[in-house]
mmCIF file of N, CA and C in Angstrom:
data_model
loop_
_atom_site.group_PDB
_atom_site.id
_atom_site.type_symbol
_atom_site.label_atom_id
_atom_site.label_comp_id
_atom_site.label_asym_id
_atom_site.label_seq_id
_atom_site.Cartn_x
_atom_site.Cartn_y
_atom_site.Cartn_z
ATOM 1 N N UNK A 1464 166.349 132.867 -12.544
ATOM 2 C CA UNK A 1464 166.530 131.361 -12.388
ATOM 3 C C UNK A 1464 166.952 131.092 -10.941
ATOM 4 N N UNK A 1465 167.851 131.957 -10.434
ATOM 5 C CA UNK A 1465 168.297 131.763 -9.068
ATOM 6 C C UNK A 1465 167.163 131.853 -8.052
ATOM 7 N N UNK A 1466 166.274 132.743 -8.227
ATOM 8 C CA UNK A 1466 165.240 132.921 -7.335
ATOM 9 C C UNK A 1466 164.299 131.630 -7.359
ATOM 10 N N UNK A 1467 164.076 131.037 -8.486
ATOM 11 C CA UNK A 1467 163.325 129.888 -8.621
ATOM 12 C C UNK A 1467 163.978 128.741 -7.931
ATOM 13 N N UNK A 1468 165.240 128.585 -8.035
ATOM 14 C CA UNK A 1468 166.015 127.565 -7.398
ATOM 15 C C UNK A 1468 166.028 127.748 -5.874
ATOM 16 N N UNK A 1469 166.086 128.955 -5.313
ATOM 17 C CA UNK A 1469 165.969 129.273 -3.982
ATOM 18 C C UNK A 1469 164.657 128.911 -3.365
ATOM 19 N N UNK A 1470 163.580 129.324 -4.086
ATOM 20 C CA UNK A 1470 162.166 128.939 -3.687
ATOM 21 C C UNK A 1470 161.945 127.358 -3.643
ATOM 22 N N UNK A 1471 162.593 126.698 -4.652
ATOM 23 C CA UNK A 1471 162.403 125.216 -4.661
ATOM 24 C C UNK A 1471 163.080 124.652 -3.407
ATOM 25 N N UNK A 1472 164.265 125.041 -3.165
ATOM 26 C CA UNK A 1472 165.019 124.635 -1.959
ATOM 27 C C UNK A 1472 164.240 124.921 -0.650
ATOM 28 N N UNK A 1473 163.654 126.055 -0.576
ATOM 29 C CA UNK A 1473 162.939 126.468 0.662
ATOM 30 C C UNK A 1473 161.704 125.523 0.764
ATOM 31 N N UNK A 1474 160.995 125.331 -0.376
ATOM 32 C CA UNK A 1474 159.833 124.466 -0.370
ATOM 33 C C UNK A 1474 160.173 123.041 0.104
ATOM 34 N N UNK A 1475 161.274 122.497 -0.540
ATOM 35 C CA UNK A 1475 161.764 121.147 -0.107
ATOM 36 C C UNK A 1475 162.117 121.059 1.369
ATOM 37 N N UNK A 1476 162.804 122.013 1.898
ATOM 38 C CA UNK A 1476 163.115 122.099 3.298
ATOM 39 C C UNK A 1476 161.869 122.222 4.187
ATOM 40 N N UNK A 1477 160.907 123.067 3.827
ATOM 41 C CA UNK A 1477 159.697 123.147 4.447
ATOM 42 C C UNK A 1477 158.868 121.936 4.467
ATOM 43 N N UNK A 1478 158.841 121.204 3.372
ATOM 44 C CA UNK A 1478 158.081 119.937 3.408
ATOM 45 C C UNK A 1478 158.711 118.943 4.300
ATOM 46 N N UNK A 1479 160.068 118.795 4.149
ATOM 47 C CA UNK A 1479 160.832 117.891 5.069
ATOM 48 C C UNK A 1479 160.561 118.238 6.511
ATOM 49 N N UNK A 1480 160.639 119.501 6.906
ATOM 50 C CA UNK A 1480 160.526 119.981 8.319
ATOM 51 C C UNK A 1480 158.977 119.562 8.718
ATOM 52 N N UNK A 1481 158.117 119.829 7.894
ATOM 53 C CA UNK A 1481 156.543 119.598 8.161
ATOM 54 C C UNK A 1481 156.390 117.969 8.362
ATOM 55 N N UNK A 1482 157.074 117.233 7.590
ATOM 56 C CA UNK A 1482 156.824 115.827 7.705
ATOM 57 C C UNK A 1482 157.451 115.192 8.968
ATOM 58 N N UNK A 1483 158.682 115.736 9.278
ATOM 59 C CA UNK A 1483 159.339 115.290 10.555
ATOM 60 C C UNK A 1483 158.497 115.783 11.735
ATOM 61 N N UNK A 1484 158.034 116.933 11.656
ATOM 62 C CA UNK A 1484 157.265 117.475 12.894
ATOM 63 C C UNK A 1484 156.030 116.636 13.094
ATOM 64 N N UNK A 1485 155.295 116.317 11.985
ATOM 65 C CA UNK A 1485 154.101 115.493 12.139
ATOM 66 C C UNK A 1485 154.403 114.114 12.637
ATOM 67 N N UNK A 1486 155.498 113.546 12.120
ATOM 68 C CA UNK A 1486 155.887 112.185 12.521
ATOM 69 C C UNK A 1486 156.197 112.159 14.058
ATOM 70 N N UNK A 1487 156.951 113.122 14.529
ATOM 71 C CA UNK A 1487 157.243 113.169 15.924
ATOM 72 C C UNK A 1487 155.976 113.379 16.788
ATOM 73 N N UNK A 1488 155.057 114.194 16.318
ATOM 74 C CA UNK A 1488 153.854 114.506 17.052
ATOM 75 C C UNK A 1488 153.039 113.195 17.182
ATOM 76 N N UNK A 1489 153.011 112.412 16.179
ATOM 77 C CA UNK A 1489 152.246 111.136 16.128
ATOM 78 C C UNK A 1489 152.876 110.091 17.048
ATOM 79 N N UNK A 1490 154.256 110.134 17.116
ATOM 80 C CA UNK A 1490 154.955 109.207 18.031
ATOM 81 C C UNK A 1490 154.604 109.519 19.498
ATOM 82 N N UNK A 1491 154.501 110.794 19.836
ATOM 83 C CA UNK A 1491 154.300 111.148 21.220
ATOM 84 C C UNK A 1491 152.728 110.777 21.534
ATOM 85 N N UNK A 1492 151.968 110.853 20.568
ATOM 86 C CA UNK A 1492 150.484 110.559 20.888
ATOM 87 C C UNK A 1492 150.258 109.030 20.926
ATOM 88 N N UNK A 1493 151.185 108.226 20.339
ATOM 89 C CA UNK A 1493 150.873 106.777 20.380
ATOM 90 C C UNK A 1493 151.158 106.186 21.763
ATOM 91 N N UNK A 1494 152.048 106.867 22.516
ATOM 92 C CA UNK A 1494 152.487 106.206 23.784
ATOM 93 C C UNK A 1494 151.359 106.462 24.814
ATOM 94 N N UNK A 1495 150.632 105.386 25.215
ATOM 95 C CA UNK A 1495 149.653 105.476 26.171
ATOM 96 C C UNK A 1495 150.245 105.775 27.651
ATOM 97 N N UNK A 1496 149.563 106.609 28.314
ATOM 98 C CA UNK A 1496 150.024 106.861 29.782
ATOM 99 C C UNK A 1496 149.944 105.678 30.556
ATOM 100 N N UNK A 1497 150.976 105.356 31.427
ATOM 101 C CA UNK A 1497 150.883 104.209 32.261
ATOM 102 C C UNK A 1497 149.885 104.488 33.372
ATOM 103 N N UNK A 1498 148.945 103.603 33.492
ATOM 104 C CA UNK A 1498 148.051 103.896 34.707
ATOM 105 C C UNK A 1498 148.742 103.566 36.062
ATOM 106 N N UNK A 1499 148.463 104.391 37.025
ATOM 107 C CA UNK A 1499 149.061 104.186 38.306
ATOM 108 C C UNK A 1499 148.490 102.883 39.014
ATOM 109 N N UNK A 1500 149.426 102.070 39.523
ATOM 110 C CA UNK A 1500 149.039 100.872 40.098
ATOM 111 C C UNK A 1500 148.248 101.254 41.478
ATOM 112 N N UNK A 1501 147.238 100.517 41.761
ATOM 113 C CA UNK A 1501 146.525 100.793 42.990
ATOM 114 C C UNK A 1501 147.424 100.506 44.304
ATOM 115 N N UNK A 1502 147.403 101.333 45.234
ATOM 116 C CA UNK A 1502 148.252 101.177 46.439
ATOM 117 C C UNK A 1502 147.359 100.680 47.572
ATOM 118 N N UNK A 1503 147.924 99.984 48.481
ATOM 119 C CA UNK A 1503 147.233 99.540 49.710
ATOM 120 C C UNK A 1503 147.284 100.884 50.615
ATOM 121 N N UNK A 1504 146.124 101.090 51.218
ATOM 122 C CA UNK A 1504 145.955 102.210 52.018
ATOM 123 C C UNK A 1504 145.901 101.659 53.553
ATOM 124 N N UNK A 1505 146.631 102.335 54.440
ATOM 125 C CA UNK A 1505 146.667 101.929 55.845
ATOM 126 C C UNK A 1505 146.136 103.056 56.652
ATOM 127 N N UNK A 1506 145.724 102.799 57.901
ATOM 128 C CA UNK A 1506 145.220 103.796 58.734
ATOM 129 C C UNK A 1506 146.195 104.080 59.961
ATOM 130 N N UNK A 1507 146.418 105.284 60.178
ATOM 131 C CA UNK A 1507 147.380 105.662 61.298
ATOM 132 C C UNK A 1507 146.662 105.222 62.655
ATOM 133 N N UNK A 1508 147.399 104.506 63.473
ATOM 134 C CA UNK A 1508 147.005 104.099 64.776
ATOM 135 C C UNK A 1508 146.642 105.216 65.657
ATOM 136 N N UNK A 1509 147.355 106.353 65.469
ATOM 137 C CA UNK A 1509 147.322 107.505 66.397
ATOM 138 C C UNK A 1509 146.253 108.351 66.076
ATOM 139 N N UNK A 1510 146.097 108.841 64.793
ATOM 140 C CA UNK A 1510 145.121 109.804 64.421
ATOM 141 C C UNK A 1510 144.136 109.464 63.373
ATOM 142 N N UNK A 1511 144.157 108.204 62.989
ATOM 143 C CA UNK A 1511 143.179 107.593 62.046
ATOM 144 C C UNK A 1511 143.169 108.145 60.645
ATOM 145 N N UNK A 1512 144.200 108.750 60.349
ATOM 146 C CA UNK A 1512 144.369 109.312 58.913
ATOM 147 C C UNK A 1512 144.770 108.168 58.053
ATOM 148 N N UNK A 1513 144.174 108.031 56.844
ATOM 149 C CA UNK A 1513 144.549 107.017 55.903
ATOM 150 C C UNK A 1513 145.643 107.497 55.035
ATOM 151 N N UNK A 1514 146.705 106.728 54.848
ATOM 152 C CA UNK A 1514 147.933 106.966 54.126
ATOM 153 C C UNK A 1514 148.309 105.775 53.241
ATOM 154 N N UNK A 1515 148.834 106.054 52.091
ATOM 155 C CA UNK A 1515 149.381 104.959 51.260
ATOM 156 C C UNK A 1515 150.460 104.193 51.953
ATOM 157 N N UNK A 1516 150.454 102.871 51.847
ATOM 158 C CA UNK A 1516 151.426 102.106 52.543
ATOM 159 C C UNK A 1516 152.866 102.474 52.336
ATOM 160 N N UNK A 1517 153.111 102.970 51.042
ATOM 161 C CA UNK A 1517 154.449 103.215 50.671
ATOM 162 C C UNK A 1517 154.885 104.517 51.429
ATOM 163 N N UNK A 1518 154.003 105.278 51.908
ATOM 164 C CA UNK A 1518 154.431 106.478 52.612
ATOM 165 C C UNK A 1518 154.330 106.481 54.153
ATOM 166 N N UNK A 1519 153.611 105.333 54.577
ATOM 167 C CA UNK A 1519 153.383 105.115 56.059
ATOM 168 C C UNK A 1519 154.576 104.566 56.726
ATOM 169 N N UNK A 1520 154.526 104.585 58.029
ATOM 170 C CA UNK A 1520 155.674 104.125 58.936
ATOM 171 C C UNK A 1520 155.097 102.942 59.662
ATOM 172 N N UNK A 1521 155.778 101.702 59.631
ATOM 173 C CA UNK A 1521 155.235 100.619 60.376
ATOM 174 C C UNK A 1521 156.037 100.374 61.578
ATOM 175 N N UNK A 1522 155.451 100.153 62.720
ATOM 176 C CA UNK A 1522 155.866 99.788 63.974
ATOM 177 C C UNK A 1522 155.345 98.464 64.400
ATOM 178 N N UNK A 1523 156.071 97.509 64.496
ATOM 179 C CA UNK A 1523 155.432 96.038 64.806
ATOM 180 C C UNK A 1523 154.443 95.882 63.699
ATOM 181 N N UNK A 1524 153.140 95.708 64.116
ATOM 182 C CA UNK A 1524 152.084 95.435 63.216
ATOM 183 C C UNK A 1524 151.189 96.665 62.914
ATOM 184 N N UNK A 1525 151.491 97.773 63.591
ATOM 185 C CA UNK A 1525 150.806 99.021 63.501
ATOM 186 C C UNK A 1525 151.305 99.962 62.432
ATOM 187 N N UNK A 1526 150.508 100.860 61.982
ATOM 188 C CA UNK A 1526 150.829 101.694 60.844
ATOM 189 C C UNK A 1526 150.630 103.150 61.345
ATOM 190 N N UNK A 1527 151.536 104.058 60.993
ATOM 191 C CA UNK A 1527 151.463 105.451 61.427
ATOM 192 C C UNK A 1527 151.706 106.341 60.153
ATOM 193 N N UNK A 1528 151.256 107.583 60.240
ATOM 194 C CA UNK A 1528 151.433 108.565 59.071
ATOM 195 C C UNK A 1528 152.650 109.266 59.237
ATOM 196 N N UNK A 1529 153.273 109.404 60.441
ATOM 197 C CA UNK A 1529 154.539 110.066 60.591
ATOM 198 C C UNK A 1529 155.295 109.464 61.869
ATOM 199 N N UNK A 1530 156.539 109.826 61.939
ATOM 200 C CA UNK A 1530 157.402 109.332 62.983
ATOM 201 C C UNK A 1530 156.974 109.944 64.228
ATOM 202 N N UNK A 1531 156.536 111.206 64.233
ATOM 203 C CA UNK A 1531 156.027 111.889 65.464
ATOM 204 C C UNK A 1531 154.847 111.151 66.124
ATOM 205 N N UNK A 1532 154.015 110.581 65.274
ATOM 206 C CA UNK A 1532 152.859 109.859 65.702
ATOM 207 C C UNK A 1532 153.195 108.461 66.347
ATOM 208 N N UNK A 1533 154.286 107.930 65.844
ATOM 209 C CA UNK A 1533 154.811 106.650 66.394
ATOM 210 C C UNK A 1533 155.289 106.982 67.797
ATOM 211 N N UNK A 1534 156.053 107.996 67.988
ATOM 212 C CA UNK A 1534 156.578 108.384 69.227
ATOM 213 C C UNK A 1534 155.461 108.773 70.273
ATOM 214 N N UNK A 1535 154.477 109.535 69.784
ATOM 215 C CA UNK A 1535 153.374 109.947 70.591
ATOM 216 C C UNK A 1535 152.516 108.754 71.070
ATOM 217 N N UNK A 1536 152.288 107.806 70.096
ATOM 218 C CA UNK A 1536 151.566 106.608 70.427
ATOM 219 C C UNK A 1536 152.261 105.750 71.557
ATOM 220 N N UNK A 1537 153.633 105.605 71.318
ATOM 221 C CA UNK A 1537 154.349 104.777 72.287
ATOM 222 C C UNK A 1537 154.406 105.514 73.630
ATOM 223 N N UNK A 1538 154.522 106.834 73.681
ATOM 224 C CA UNK A 1538 154.501 107.631 74.976
ATOM 225 C C UNK A 1538 153.157 107.384 75.539
ATOM 226 N N UNK A 1539 152.042 107.532 74.891
ATOM 227 C CA UNK A 1539 150.751 107.367 75.563
ATOM 228 C C UNK A 1539 150.523 105.936 76.061
ATOM 229 N N UNK A 1540 151.044 104.957 75.205
ATOM 230 C CA UNK A 1540 150.915 103.590 75.635
ATOM 231 C C UNK A 1540 151.689 103.318 76.889
ATOM 232 N N UNK A 1541 152.892 103.815 76.952
ATOM 233 C CA UNK A 1541 153.746 103.615 78.148
ATOM 234 C C UNK A 1541 153.061 104.278 79.365
ATOM 235 N N UNK A 1542 152.453 105.463 79.111
ATOM 236 C CA UNK A 1542 151.884 106.167 80.267
ATOM 237 C C UNK A 1542 150.683 105.466 80.709
ATOM 238 N N UNK A 1543 149.906 104.825 79.824
ATOM 239 C CA UNK A 1543 148.734 104.044 80.177
ATOM 240 C C UNK A 1543 149.079 102.745 80.870
ATOM 241 N N UNK A 1544 150.289 102.176 80.587
ATOM 242 C CA UNK A 1544 150.660 100.914 81.236
ATOM 243 C C UNK A 1544 151.091 101.135 82.585
ATOM 244 N N UNK A 1545 151.461 102.389 83.052
ATOM 245 C CA UNK A 1545 151.900 102.502 84.349
ATOM 246 C C UNK A 1545 150.828 102.509 85.416
#
């Protein structure tokens, strides 16, 4: 009789675990992935590479892909103005 009681409890625990596992799996499948919002793309004034605006560096009204390109652009502009 003890073996029957043990098997019954194991079956109840297994069913409970199976139901919880399936419920949690369904909950994770229900959540839709958030689509990425489109970003504005800007062109580097120095090298013409296109970069998302959130990653670009702005100097006055001009956009650059890196700080070194801002410095290079300003150096070339200063040399051309002489």
